[in-house]
PDB file of C-alpha atoms in Angstrom:
ATOM      1  CA  MET A   1      78.885  27.095 163.301  1.00 41.00           C
ATOM      2  CA  ALA A   2      75.372  27.911 162.421  1.00 44.00           C
ATOM      3  CA  GLY A   3      73.533  25.304 163.947  1.00 43.00           C
ATOM      4  CA  GLU A   4      76.020  25.064 167.188  1.00 48.00           C
ATOM      5  CA  ASN A   5      75.144  27.380 170.370  1.00 46.00           C
ATOM      6  CA  VAL A   6      78.440  29.669 170.664  1.00 50.00           C
ATOM      7  CA  SER A   7      78.332  31.802 173.776  1.00 54.00           C
ATOM      8  CA  PHE A   8      80.889  34.585 173.297  1.00 65.00           C
ATOM      9  CA  VAL A   9      82.947  36.113 176.528  1.00 71.00           C
ATOM     10  CA  VAL A  10      82.356  39.424 177.075  1.00 74.00           C
ATOM     11  CA  GLU A  11      83.950  39.664 180.332  1.00 82.00           C
ATOM     12  CA  PHE A  12      87.221  37.291 182.008  1.00 86.00           C
ATOM     13  CA  ILE A  13      87.412  35.720 185.263  1.00 88.00           C
ATOM     14  CA  LEU A  14      91.129  36.459 186.602  1.00 87.00           C
ATOM     15  CA  LEU A  15      91.994  33.136 188.162  1.00 84.00           C
ATOM     16  CA  GLY A  16      95.065  34.117 189.943  1.00 83.00           C
ATOM     17  CA  PHE A  17      95.646  32.509 193.353  1.00 82.00           C
ATOM     18  CA  TYR A  18      92.385  30.730 193.261  1.00 82.00           C
ATOM     19  CA  ASN A  19      93.900  27.557 194.621  1.00 79.00           C
ATOM     20  CA  LEU A  20      95.520  28.948 197.600  1.00 81.00           C
ATOM     21  CA  PRO A  21      92.183  30.309 199.743  1.00 80.00           C
ATOM     22  CA  ASN A  22      93.572  29.618 202.867  1.00 84.00           C
ATOM     23  CA  LEU A  23      96.576  32.315 201.908  1.00 84.00           C
ATOM     24  CA  GLN A  24      94.530  35.264 200.391  1.00 86.00           C
ATOM     25  CA  GLY A  25      94.892  37.638 202.955  1.00 88.00           C
ATOM     26  CA  VAL A  26      98.808  36.558 203.660  1.00 91.00           C
ATOM     27  CA  LEU A  27      99.699  37.292 200.254  1.00 90.00           C
ATOM     28  CA  PHE A  28      97.440  40.511 200.042  1.00 92.00           C
ATOM     29  CA  GLY A  29      99.692  41.518 202.927  1.00 93.00           C
ATOM     30  CA  VAL A  30     103.012  40.873 201.216  1.00 93.00           C
ATOM     31  CA  PHE A  31     102.340  41.816 197.900  1.00 92.00           C
ATOM     32  CA  LEU A  32     101.043  45.038 199.439  1.00 94.00           C
ATOM     33  CA  VAL A  33     104.051  45.800 201.453  1.00 95.00           C
ATOM     34  CA  ILE A  34     106.379  44.669 198.216  1.00 94.00           C
ATOM     35  CA  PHE A  35     104.373  47.205 196.126  1.00 94.00           C
ATOM     36  CA  MET A  36     104.815  50.309 198.373  1.00 95.00           C
ATOM     37  CA  TYR A  37     108.670  49.460 199.143  1.00 93.00           C
ATOM     38  CA  ILE A  38     108.984  49.441 195.151  1.00 93.00           C
ATOM     39  CA  LEU A  39     107.302  52.923 194.891  1.00 94.00           C
ATOM     40  CA  ILE A  40     108.882  54.248 197.829  1.00 92.00           C
ATOM     41  CA  GLY A  41     112.430  52.685 196.750  1.00 90.00           C
ATOM     42  CA  ASN A  42     111.919  53.438 192.609  1.00 92.00           C
ATOM     43  CA  GLY A  43     110.500  57.100 193.799  1.00 92.00           C
ATOM     44  CA  LEU A  44     113.387  57.923 195.601  1.00 89.00           C
ATOM     45  CA  ILE A  45     115.296  57.037 192.677  1.00 89.00           C
ATOM     46  CA  VAL A  46     113.335  59.428 190.563  1.00 91.00           C
ATOM     47  CA  VAL A  47     113.697  62.397 193.025  1.00 89.00           C
ATOM     48  CA  ILE A  48     117.412  62.582 193.580  1.00 89.00           C
ATOM     49  CA  THR A  49     118.150  61.750 190.270  1.00 88.00           C
ATOM     50  CA  ARG A  50     116.126  64.948 189.242  1.00 89.00           C
ATOM     51  CA  VAL A  51     117.156  67.211 192.295  1.00 86.00           C
ATOM     52  CA  ASP A  52     120.495  66.707 192.952  1.00 83.00           C
ATOM     53  CA  PRO A  53     123.152  68.341 190.936  1.00 84.00           C
ATOM     54  CA  ALA A  54     125.979  65.969 191.697  1.00 81.00           C
ATOM     55  CA  LEU A  55     123.460  63.542 189.215  1.00 85.00           C
ATOM     56  CA  GLN A  56     122.813  65.546 186.545  1.00 88.00           C
ATOM     57  CA  THR A  57     124.670  63.402 184.222  1.00 89.00           C
ATOM     58  CA  PRO A  58     123.216  60.964 181.240  1.00 92.00           C
ATOM     59  CA  MET A  59     123.898  57.537 183.426  1.00 89.00           C
ATOM     60  CA  TYR A  60     121.560  59.116 186.592  1.00 90.00           C
ATOM     61  CA  PHE A  61     119.388  60.827 183.693  1.00 93.00           C
ATOM     62  CA  PHE A  62     118.456  57.313 182.217  1.00 93.00           C
ATOM     63  CA  LEU A  63     118.804  55.637 185.648  1.00 90.00           C
ATOM     64  CA  GLY A  64     115.804  57.784 186.611  1.00 92.00           C
ATOM     65  CA  ASN A  65     113.853  57.221 183.899  1.00 94.00           C
ATOM     66  CA  PHE A  66     114.244  53.696 184.432  1.00 92.00           C
ATOM     67  CA  SER A  67     113.252  54.097 187.902  1.00 92.00           C
ATOM     68  CA  PHE A  68     110.069  55.557 186.803  1.00 94.00           C
ATOM     69  CA  LEU A  69     109.414  53.103 184.083  1.00 93.00           C
ATOM     70  CA  GLU A  70     109.589  50.428 187.099  1.00 92.00           C
ATOM     71  CA  ILE A  71     106.647  52.038 189.179  1.00 94.00           C
ATOM     72  CA  CYS A  72     104.459  52.478 186.060  1.00 93.00           C
ATOM     73  CA  TYR A  73     105.173  48.482 184.699  1.00 88.00           C
ATOM     74  CA  THR A  74     104.275  47.261 188.792  1.00 93.00           C
ATOM     75  CA  SER A  75     101.627  49.802 188.752  1.00 93.00           C
ATOM     76  CA  ALA A  76      99.987  48.552 185.741  1.00 91.00           C
ATOM     77  CA  ILE A  77      99.678  45.144 187.412  1.00 91.00           C
ATOM     78  CA  VAL A  78     100.063  45.151 191.104  1.00 92.00           C
ATOM     79  CA  PRO A  79      97.118  46.756 192.093  1.00 92.00           C
ATOM     80  CA  ARG A  80      94.793  45.122 190.393  1.00 91.00           C
ATOM     81  CA  MET A  81      95.888  41.968 191.646  1.00 90.00           C
ATOM     82  CA  LEU A  82      95.891  43.241 194.984  1.00 92.00           C
ATOM     83  CA  SER A  83      92.209  43.963 194.159  1.00 90.00           C
ATOM     84  CA  ASP A  84      91.161  40.637 193.298  1.00 88.00           C
ATOM     85  CA  LEU A  85      93.007  39.075 196.490  1.00 88.00           C
ATOM     86  CA  TRP A  86      91.120  41.573 198.653  1.00 89.00           C
ATOM     87  CA  THR A  87      87.404  41.456 197.275  1.00 86.00           C
ATOM     88  CA  GLN A  88      87.688  38.157 195.810  1.00 83.00           C
ATOM     89  CA  LYS A  89      85.818  39.154 192.914  1.00 84.00           C
ATOM     90  CA  ARG A  90      88.122  38.137 189.724  1.00 84.00           C
ATOM     91  CA  GLN A  91      86.182  39.228 186.834  1.00 88.00           C
ATOM     92  CA  ILE A  92      87.623  41.850 184.425  1.00 88.00           C
ATOM     93  CA  SER A  93      85.936  43.217 181.213  1.00 88.00           C
ATOM     94  CA  LEU A  94      87.501  43.035 177.841  1.00 88.00           C
ATOM     95  CA  LEU A  95      88.308  46.326 177.864  1.00 90.00           C
ATOM     96  CA  ALA A  96      89.846  46.741 181.018  1.00 91.00           C
ATOM     97  CA  CYS A  97      91.742  43.729 179.829  1.00 91.00           C
ATOM     98  CA  ALA A  98      92.907  45.210 176.675  1.00 91.00           C
ATOM     99  CA  VAL A  99      94.278  48.246 178.590  1.00 93.00           C
ATOM    100  CA  GLN A 100      96.226  46.451 181.371  1.00 93.00           C
ATOM    101  CA  LEU A 101      97.966  44.345 178.460  1.00 92.00           C
ATOM    102  CA  CYS A 102      98.386  47.132 176.595  1.00 93.00           C
ATOM    103  CA  PHE A 103     100.087  49.508 178.921  1.00 93.00           C
ATOM    104  CA  PHE A 104     101.925  46.223 180.289  1.00 91.00           C
ATOM    105  CA  TYR A 105     103.343  45.727 176.713  1.00 90.00           C
ATOM    106  CA  ILE A 106     104.260  49.148 176.243  1.00 93.00           C
ATOM    107  CA  LEU A 107     105.920  49.601 179.635  1.00 93.00           C
ATOM    108  CA  ALA A 108     107.951  46.521 179.001  1.00 90.00           C
ATOM    109  CA  ALA A 109     108.916  47.443 175.158  1.00 91.00           C
ATOM    110  CA  LEU A 110     109.811  50.662 176.912  1.00 93.00           C
ATOM    111  CA  GLU A 111     112.228  48.962 179.997  1.00 91.00           C
ATOM    112  CA  PHE A 112     113.861  46.668 176.702  1.00 91.00           C
ATOM    113  CA  LEU A 113     114.946  49.666 174.720  1.00 93.00           C
ATOM    114  CA  LEU A 114     115.802  51.739 177.757  1.00 94.00           C
ATOM    115  CA  LEU A 115     118.074  48.742 178.918  1.00 92.00           C
ATOM    116  CA  GLY A 116     119.824  48.840 175.475  1.00 93.00           C
ATOM    117  CA  ILE A 117     120.550  52.610 175.657  1.00 94.00           C
ATOM    118  CA  MET A 118     121.711  52.340 179.327  1.00 92.00           C
ATOM    119  CA  ALA A 119     124.161  49.552 178.192  1.00 92.00           C
ATOM    120  CA  TYR A 120     125.271  52.064 175.153  1.00 93.00           C
ATOM    121  CA  ASP A 121     125.787  55.161 177.342  1.00 93.00           C
ATOM    122  CA  ARG A 122     128.240  53.094 179.223  1.00 91.00           C
ATOM    123  CA  TYR A 123     130.096  51.851 176.288  1.00 92.00           C
ATOM    124  CA  VAL A 124     130.487  55.552 175.063  1.00 93.00           C
ATOM    125  CA  ALA A 125     131.466  56.594 178.375  1.00 90.00           C
ATOM    126  CA  ILE A 126     133.919  53.733 179.089  1.00 89.00           C
ATOM    127  CA  CYS A 127     135.272  53.241 175.432  1.00 89.00           C
ATOM    128  CA  LYS A 128     134.926  57.245 174.104  1.00 89.00           C
ATOM    129  CA  PRO A 129     135.597  58.925 177.139  1.00 88.00           C
ATOM    130  CA  LEU A 130     136.883  62.297 175.576  1.00 89.00           C
ATOM    131  CA  TYR A 131     133.742  62.053 172.865  1.00 91.00           C
ATOM    132  CA  TYR A 132     131.076  61.502 175.612  1.00 91.00           C
ATOM    133  CA  PRO A 133     130.249  65.032 176.341  1.00 91.00           C
ATOM    134  CA  ILE A 134     129.264  65.522 173.096  1.00 91.00           C
ATOM    135  CA  ILE A 135     127.731  62.005 172.104  1.00 92.00           C
ATOM    136  CA  MET A 136     125.230  61.576 175.169  1.00 92.00           C
ATOM    137  CA  ASN A 137     124.260  65.348 175.263  1.00 92.00           C
ATOM    138  CA  ASN A 138     121.112  66.531 176.754  1.00 92.00           C
ATOM    139  CA  LYS A 139     119.417  66.973 173.461  1.00 94.00           C
ATOM    140  CA  VAL A 140     120.878  62.978 172.409  1.00 94.00           C
ATOM    141  CA  CYS A 141     119.597  61.786 175.831  1.00 94.00           C
ATOM    142  CA  ASN A 142     116.175  63.162 175.389  1.00 95.00           C
ATOM    143  CA  MET A 143     115.439  62.145 171.662  1.00 96.00           C
ATOM    144  CA  LEU A 144     116.504  58.623 172.937  1.00 95.00           C
ATOM    145  CA  ILE A 145     113.657  58.475 175.441  1.00 94.00           C
ATOM    146  CA  LEU A 146     111.528  60.241 173.180  1.00 95.00           C
ATOM    147  CA  GLY A 147     112.327  58.006 170.070  1.00 94.00           C
ATOM    148  CA  SER A 148     111.611  54.687 172.305  1.00 93.00           C
ATOM    149  CA  LEU A 149     108.349  56.181 173.274  1.00 94.00           C
ATOM    150  CA  ILE A 150     107.680  57.081 169.532  1.00 94.00           C
ATOM    151  CA  LEU A 151     108.537  52.845 168.653  1.00 91.00           C
ATOM    152  CA  ALA A 152     106.974  51.395 171.157  1.00 92.00           C
ATOM    153  CA  THR A 153     103.140  52.921 171.505  1.00 93.00           C
ATOM    154  CA  PRO A 154     101.883  52.622 168.378  1.00 93.00           C
ATOM    155  CA  VAL A 155     103.346  49.122 168.023  1.00 91.00           C
ATOM    156  CA  MET A 156     101.879  47.720 170.856  1.00 92.00           C
ATOM    157  CA  ILE A 157      98.672  49.459 170.734  1.00 93.00           C
ATOM    158  CA  GLY A 158      98.476  47.787 166.754  1.00 91.00           C
ATOM    159  CA  GLU A 159      99.614  44.189 168.624  1.00 90.00           C
ATOM    160  CA  THR A 160      97.006  44.796 171.577  1.00 91.00           C
ATOM    161  CA  TYR A 161      94.112  45.437 168.845  1.00 91.00           C
ATOM    162  CA  GLN A 162      94.849  42.916 166.824  1.00 89.00           C
ATOM    163  CA  ILE A 163      94.626  40.003 169.753  1.00 89.00           C
ATOM    164  CA  PHE A 164      91.257  41.825 171.003  1.00 88.00           C
ATOM    165  CA  THR A 165      89.722  41.602 167.512  1.00 86.00           C
ATOM    166  CA  LEU A 166      89.800  38.033 167.582  1.00 84.00           C
ATOM    167  CA  PRO A 167      86.698  35.920 168.817  1.00 83.00           C
ATOM    168  CA  PHE A 168      86.885  34.568 172.553  1.00 81.00           C
ATOM    169  CA  CYS A 169      84.249  31.663 172.984  1.00 77.00           C
ATOM    170  CA  GLY A 170      83.520  28.891 175.361  1.00 70.00           C
ATOM    171  CA  SER A 171      85.751  29.332 178.725  1.00 78.00           C
ATOM    172  CA  ASN A 172      86.228  33.080 180.104  1.00 82.00           C
ATOM    173  CA  GLU A 173      88.763  31.515 182.493  1.00 84.00           C
ATOM    174  CA  LEU A 174      91.949  33.491 182.650  1.00 86.00           C
ATOM    175  CA  ASN A 175      94.459  31.249 184.597  1.00 85.00           C
ATOM    176  CA  HIS A 176      96.967  34.004 185.248  1.00 86.00           C
ATOM    177  CA  LEU A 177      98.006  36.826 187.623  1.00 87.00           C
ATOM    178  CA  PHE A 178      96.732  39.112 185.320  1.00 89.00           C
ATOM    179  CA  CYS A 179      95.980  39.457 181.716  1.00 89.00           C
ATOM    180  CA  ASP A 180      98.618  38.226 179.981  1.00 85.00           C
ATOM    181  CA  VAL A 181      98.934  37.514 176.008  1.00 85.00           C
ATOM    182  CA  THR A 182      99.676  33.597 176.216  1.00 82.00           C
ATOM    183  CA  SER A 183      96.983  33.006 178.553  1.00 83.00           C
ATOM    184  CA  LEU A 184      94.126  35.126 176.269  1.00 86.00           C
ATOM    185  CA  LEU A 185      95.233  33.308 172.804  1.00 84.00           C
ATOM    186  CA  LYS A 186      94.711  29.896 174.694  1.00 84.00           C
ATOM    187  CA  LEU A 187      91.145  31.194 175.236  1.00 84.00           C
ATOM    188  CA  ALA A 188      90.766  32.624 171.345  1.00 83.00           C
ATOM    189  CA  CYS A 189      88.542  30.046 169.291  1.00 81.00           C
ATOM    190  CA  GLY A 190      89.795  32.135 166.033  1.00 76.00           C
ATOM    191  CA  ASP A 191      93.213  31.271 163.919  1.00 79.00           C
ATOM    192  CA  THR A 192      95.746  32.690 166.311  1.00 82.00           C
ATOM    193  CA  SER A 193      98.599  31.912 163.936  1.00 84.00           C
ATOM    194  CA  VAL A 194      99.479  35.427 162.710  1.00 85.00           C
ATOM    195  CA  ASN A 195      99.122  37.006 166.089  1.00 83.00           C
ATOM    196  CA  GLU A 196     101.701  34.766 167.186  1.00 83.00           C
ATOM    197  CA  PHE A 197     104.033  35.788 163.793  1.00 86.00           C
ATOM    198  CA  SER A 198     103.353  39.155 164.960  1.00 86.00           C
ATOM    199  CA  LEU A 199     104.080  39.107 168.364  1.00 84.00           C
ATOM    200  CA  TYR A 200     107.061  36.984 167.485  1.00 84.00           C
ATOM    201  CA  ILE A 201     108.340  39.556 164.949  1.00 87.00           C
ATOM    202  CA  ILE A 202     107.962  42.211 168.113  1.00 86.00           C
ATOM    203  CA  CYS A 203     110.037  40.296 170.430  1.00 83.00           C
ATOM    204  CA  VAL A 204     112.928  40.010 167.824  1.00 83.00           C
ATOM    205  CA  VAL A 205     112.635  43.796 167.244  1.00 85.00           C
ATOM    206  CA  LEU A 206     112.025  45.443 170.598  1.00 84.00           C
ATOM    207  CA  GLY A 207     113.488  42.719 172.668  1.00 84.00           C
ATOM    208  CA  PHE A 208     116.365  40.635 170.930  1.00 87.00           C
ATOM    209  CA  VAL A 209     117.678  44.109 169.225  1.00 89.00           C
ATOM    210  CA  PRO A 210     118.372  45.520 172.139  1.00 91.00           C
ATOM    211  CA  PHE A 211     119.458  42.262 174.071  1.00 90.00           C
ATOM    212  CA  LEU A 212     122.105  42.131 170.859  1.00 92.00           C
ATOM    213  CA  LEU A 213     122.692  46.234 171.404  1.00 92.00           C
ATOM    214  CA  ILE A 214     123.694  45.075 175.310  1.00 92.00           C
ATOM    215  CA  LEU A 215     126.039  42.062 174.564  1.00 92.00           C
ATOM    216  CA  VAL A 216     127.961  43.742 171.787  1.00 93.00           C
ATOM    217  CA  SER A 217     128.395  47.037 173.743  1.00 92.00           C
ATOM    218  CA  TYR A 218     129.362  45.060 177.151  1.00 90.00           C
ATOM    219  CA  ILE A 219     132.019  42.658 175.129  1.00 91.00           C
ATOM    220  CA  ARG A 220     133.805  45.841 174.226  1.00 91.00           C
ATOM    221  CA  ILE A 221     133.392  47.320 177.304  1.00 90.00           C
ATOM    222  CA  ILE A 222     135.104  44.592 179.246  1.00 88.00           C
ATOM    223  CA  ASN A 223     137.969  44.341 176.462  1.00 89.00           C
ATOM    224  CA  THR A 224     138.459  48.344 177.116  1.00 87.00           C
ATOM    225  CA  ILE A 225     138.310  47.955 181.142  1.00 85.00           C
ATOM    226  CA  LEU A 226     140.956  44.862 180.773  1.00 84.00           C
ATOM    227  CA  LYS A 227     143.449  47.121 179.178  1.00 81.00           C
ATOM    228  CA  LEU A 228     143.271  49.782 181.941  1.00 76.00           C
ATOM    229  CA  PRO A 229     145.124  49.896 185.051  1.00 75.00           C
ATOM    230  CA  SER A 230     144.072  47.752 188.259  1.00 71.00           C
ATOM    231  CA  VAL A 231     142.664  51.032 189.952  1.00 66.00           C
ATOM    232  CA  GLY A 232     140.899  52.636 187.019  1.00 65.00           C
ATOM    233  CA  ARG A 233     139.790  48.966 186.021  1.00 71.00           C
ATOM    234  CA  GLN A 234     138.048  48.756 189.493  1.00 72.00           C
ATOM    235  CA  LYS A 235     136.307  52.335 188.678  1.00 70.00           C
ATOM    236  CA  ALA A 236     135.234  51.744 185.117  1.00 70.00           C
ATOM    237  CA  PHE A 237     133.326  48.257 185.696  1.00 75.00           C
ATOM    238  CA  SER A 238     131.748  49.840 189.204  1.00 73.00           C
ATOM    239  CA  THR A 239     130.101  52.620 186.830  1.00 73.00           C
ATOM    240  CA  CYS A 240     128.470  49.261 185.017  1.00 78.00           C
ATOM    241  CA  SER A 241     128.221  46.248 187.336  1.00 79.00           C
ATOM    242  CA  SER A 242     124.642  47.749 188.692  1.00 80.00           C
ATOM    243  CA  HIS A 243     123.151  48.186 185.141  1.00 82.00           C
ATOM    244  CA  LEU A 244     124.622  44.638 184.504  1.00 85.00           C
ATOM    245  CA  ILE A 245     123.011  43.132 187.251  1.00 84.00           C
ATOM    246  CA  VAL A 246     119.728  44.502 186.269  1.00 85.00           C
ATOM    247  CA  VAL A 247     119.933  43.151 182.728  1.00 87.00           C
ATOM    248  CA  VAL A 248     120.440  39.988 184.143  1.00 85.00           C
ATOM    249  CA  LEU A 249     117.597  39.719 186.318  1.00 83.00           C
ATOM    250  CA  PHE A 250     115.258  41.249 183.887  1.00 82.00           C
ATOM    251  CA  TYR A 251     116.310  39.271 180.660  1.00 84.00           C
ATOM    252  CA  GLY A 252     116.673  36.142 182.808  1.00 80.00           C
ATOM    253  CA  SER A 253     112.925  36.065 184.410  1.00 76.00           C
ATOM    254  CA  VAL A 254     111.917  37.015 180.601  1.00 76.00           C
ATOM    255  CA  ILE A 255     113.665  34.197 179.228  1.00 75.00           C
ATOM    256  CA  ILE A 256     112.700  31.787 182.012  1.00 73.00           C
ATOM    257  CA  THR A 257     108.934  32.776 181.595  1.00 69.00           C
ATOM    258  CA  TYR A 258     108.519  32.603 177.821  1.00 66.00           C
ATOM    259  CA  ILE A 259     111.387  30.883 176.447  1.00 65.00           C
ATOM    260  CA  GLN A 260     110.750  27.196 177.275  1.00 61.00           C
ATOM    261  CA  PRO A 261     109.764  24.088 175.590  1.00 58.00           C
ATOM    262  CA  LYS A 262     105.708  23.866 175.095  1.00 57.00           C
ATOM    263  CA  SER A 263     106.429  20.141 176.913  1.00 54.00           C
ATOM    264  CA  VAL A 264     107.257  21.898 180.550  1.00 57.00           C
ATOM    265  CA  HIS A 265     104.689  24.923 180.324  1.00 62.00           C
ATOM    266  CA  SER A 266     102.469  24.661 183.294  1.00 69.00           C
ATOM    267  CA  ALA A 267      99.725  27.792 184.137  1.00 70.00           C
ATOM    268  CA  GLU A 268     100.922  27.313 187.846  1.00 73.00           C
ATOM    269  CA  LYS A 269     104.281  27.566 186.803  1.00 75.00           C
ATOM    270  CA  ASP A 270     103.885  30.468 184.324  1.00 75.00           C
ATOM    271  CA  LYS A 271     102.039  32.456 187.203  1.00 80.00           C
ATOM    272  CA  MET A 272     105.026  31.914 189.416  1.00 79.00           C
ATOM    273  CA  LEU A 273     107.687  33.077 186.798  1.00 79.00           C
ATOM    274  CA  SER A 274     105.746  36.281 185.917  1.00 82.00           C
ATOM    275  CA  LEU A 275     106.249  37.158 189.749  1.00 84.00           C
ATOM    276  CA  LEU A 276     109.829  37.458 188.571  1.00 82.00           C
ATOM    277  CA  TYR A 277     109.360  40.129 186.037  1.00 81.00           C
ATOM    278  CA  THR A 278     106.337  41.897 187.262  1.00 85.00           C
ATOM    279  CA  ILE A 279     107.398  42.440 191.337  1.00 88.00           C
ATOM    280  CA  VAL A 280     111.063  40.640 191.967  1.00 85.00           C
ATOM    281  CA  THR A 281     113.179  42.864 189.514  1.00 85.00           C
ATOM    282  CA  PRO A 282     111.237  46.339 190.340  1.00 89.00           C
ATOM    283  CA  MET A 283     111.815  45.470 194.174  1.00 89.00           C
ATOM    284  CA  PHE A 284     115.497  44.475 193.600  1.00 86.00           C
ATOM    285  CA  ASN A 285     116.204  47.739 191.284  1.00 85.00           C
ATOM    286  CA  PRO A 286     116.500  50.510 194.409  1.00 85.00           C
ATOM    287  CA  ILE A 287     118.618  47.948 196.192  1.00 84.00           C
ATOM    288  CA  ILE A 288     121.253  47.385 193.321  1.00 82.00           C
ATOM    289  CA  TYR A 289     121.660  50.833 192.437  1.00 78.00           C
ATOM    290  CA  THR A 290     121.798  52.024 196.107  1.00 75.00           C
ATOM    291  CA  LEU A 291     124.116  49.649 197.283  1.00 67.00           C
ATOM    292  CA  ARG A 292     126.548  49.730 194.836  1.00 65.00           C
ATOM    293  CA  ASN A 293     126.685  53.240 194.106  1.00 73.00           C
ATOM    294  CA  LYS A 294     128.514  55.962 196.283  1.00 76.00           C
ATOM    295  CA  ASP A 295     126.716  58.643 194.380  1.00 76.00           C
ATOM    296  CA  VAL A 296     123.802  57.284 194.767  1.00 78.00           C
ATOM    297  CA  ILE A 297     123.922  56.393 198.681  1.00 79.00           C
ATOM    298  CA  SER A 298     125.742  60.282 198.988  1.00 79.00           C
ATOM    299  CA  SER A 299     122.619  61.685 197.785  1.00 79.00           C
ATOM    300  CA  LEU A 300     120.201  59.802 199.682  1.00 77.00           C
ATOM    301  CA  LYS A 301     121.927  60.750 202.907  1.00 78.00           C
ATOM    302  CA  LYS A 302     121.772  64.269 202.389  1.00 77.00           C
ATOM    303  CA  ILE A 303     118.384  64.328 201.120  1.00 74.00           C
ATOM    304  CA  ILE A 304     117.560  62.478 204.616  1.00 74.00           C
ATOM    305  CA  THR A 305     119.641  64.905 206.708  1.00 76.00           C
ATOM    306  CA  LYS A 306     118.060  67.889 205.054  1.00 75.00           C
ATOM    307  CA  GLY A 307     114.636  66.116 206.122  1.00 68.00           C
ATOM    308  CA  LEU A 308     115.324  65.613 209.757  1.00 69.00           C
ATOM    309  CA  LEU A 309     116.605  69.031 210.002  1.00 69.00           C
ATOM    310  CA  SER A 310     113.565  70.466 208.480  1.00 69.00           C
ATOM    311  CA  LEU A 311     111.644  68.269 211.037  1.00 67.00           C
ATOM    312  CA  ARG A 312     113.399  69.548 213.876  1.00 69.00           C
ATOM    313  CA  LYS A 313     112.814  72.917 212.733  1.00 63.00           C
TER     314      LYS A 313
END
């Protein structure tokens, strides 16, 4: 390369919805409304699981943390996307791109781990109800959250550092809505095999292992529920059905997006699919947990009633 002119990338251009110039304003309005709904809906779940004494149980403790993660997860992506739609300035520095990717990585890993922990919580509650208060005490719940953070954070920081030590040369157009690892590796002009392998290992440890835990937990949960009388069966299933729906949405959207044959991959398709796990799943989380959970609905009614009474005074 000594005799060649090589220009190294110092910033990226996030192409986003560049191919829909007449819809930039409409897309900005739609995504802004969805983002505000995600913040308010998940924020309400965080609040009620903290202030309502009736919801001071491990299940709602994890639900509150999951809703908080959904807020952070979406906030790592959507504000930048809204800014690009509004200003039409799509440049992003290497540092800003690395920070966005790192936060996205960490929060996604935490969601995978937390979904596995929530499945284990439901397993203990339904299959070992007498031991539930002992096994899932406050100390254990806090340690599980802290342990997930300790596991995910250094691993994802290291992976991000490894990706951004690669030389990026030639084109600086990142054909995605945000700094996505698959799009970044396409622009790297060095050998990316080590990065791809380490990313594969991380996906197995932080994604597939929690999925196996969820699968085993629900096999045992279903086996236990089927042995219960019809009344107890319905009540037991209702306590874990919401979590199961969220698992299917989150894992389903990620699997559809990333585990595809290369022959059917396209940048435009990847962008549309990425909206599933960055916007659609966080948007449905409050709907699933409020419409299918009587305790949450009751708590929301109490908060709304108190708020209306305070306004009248």
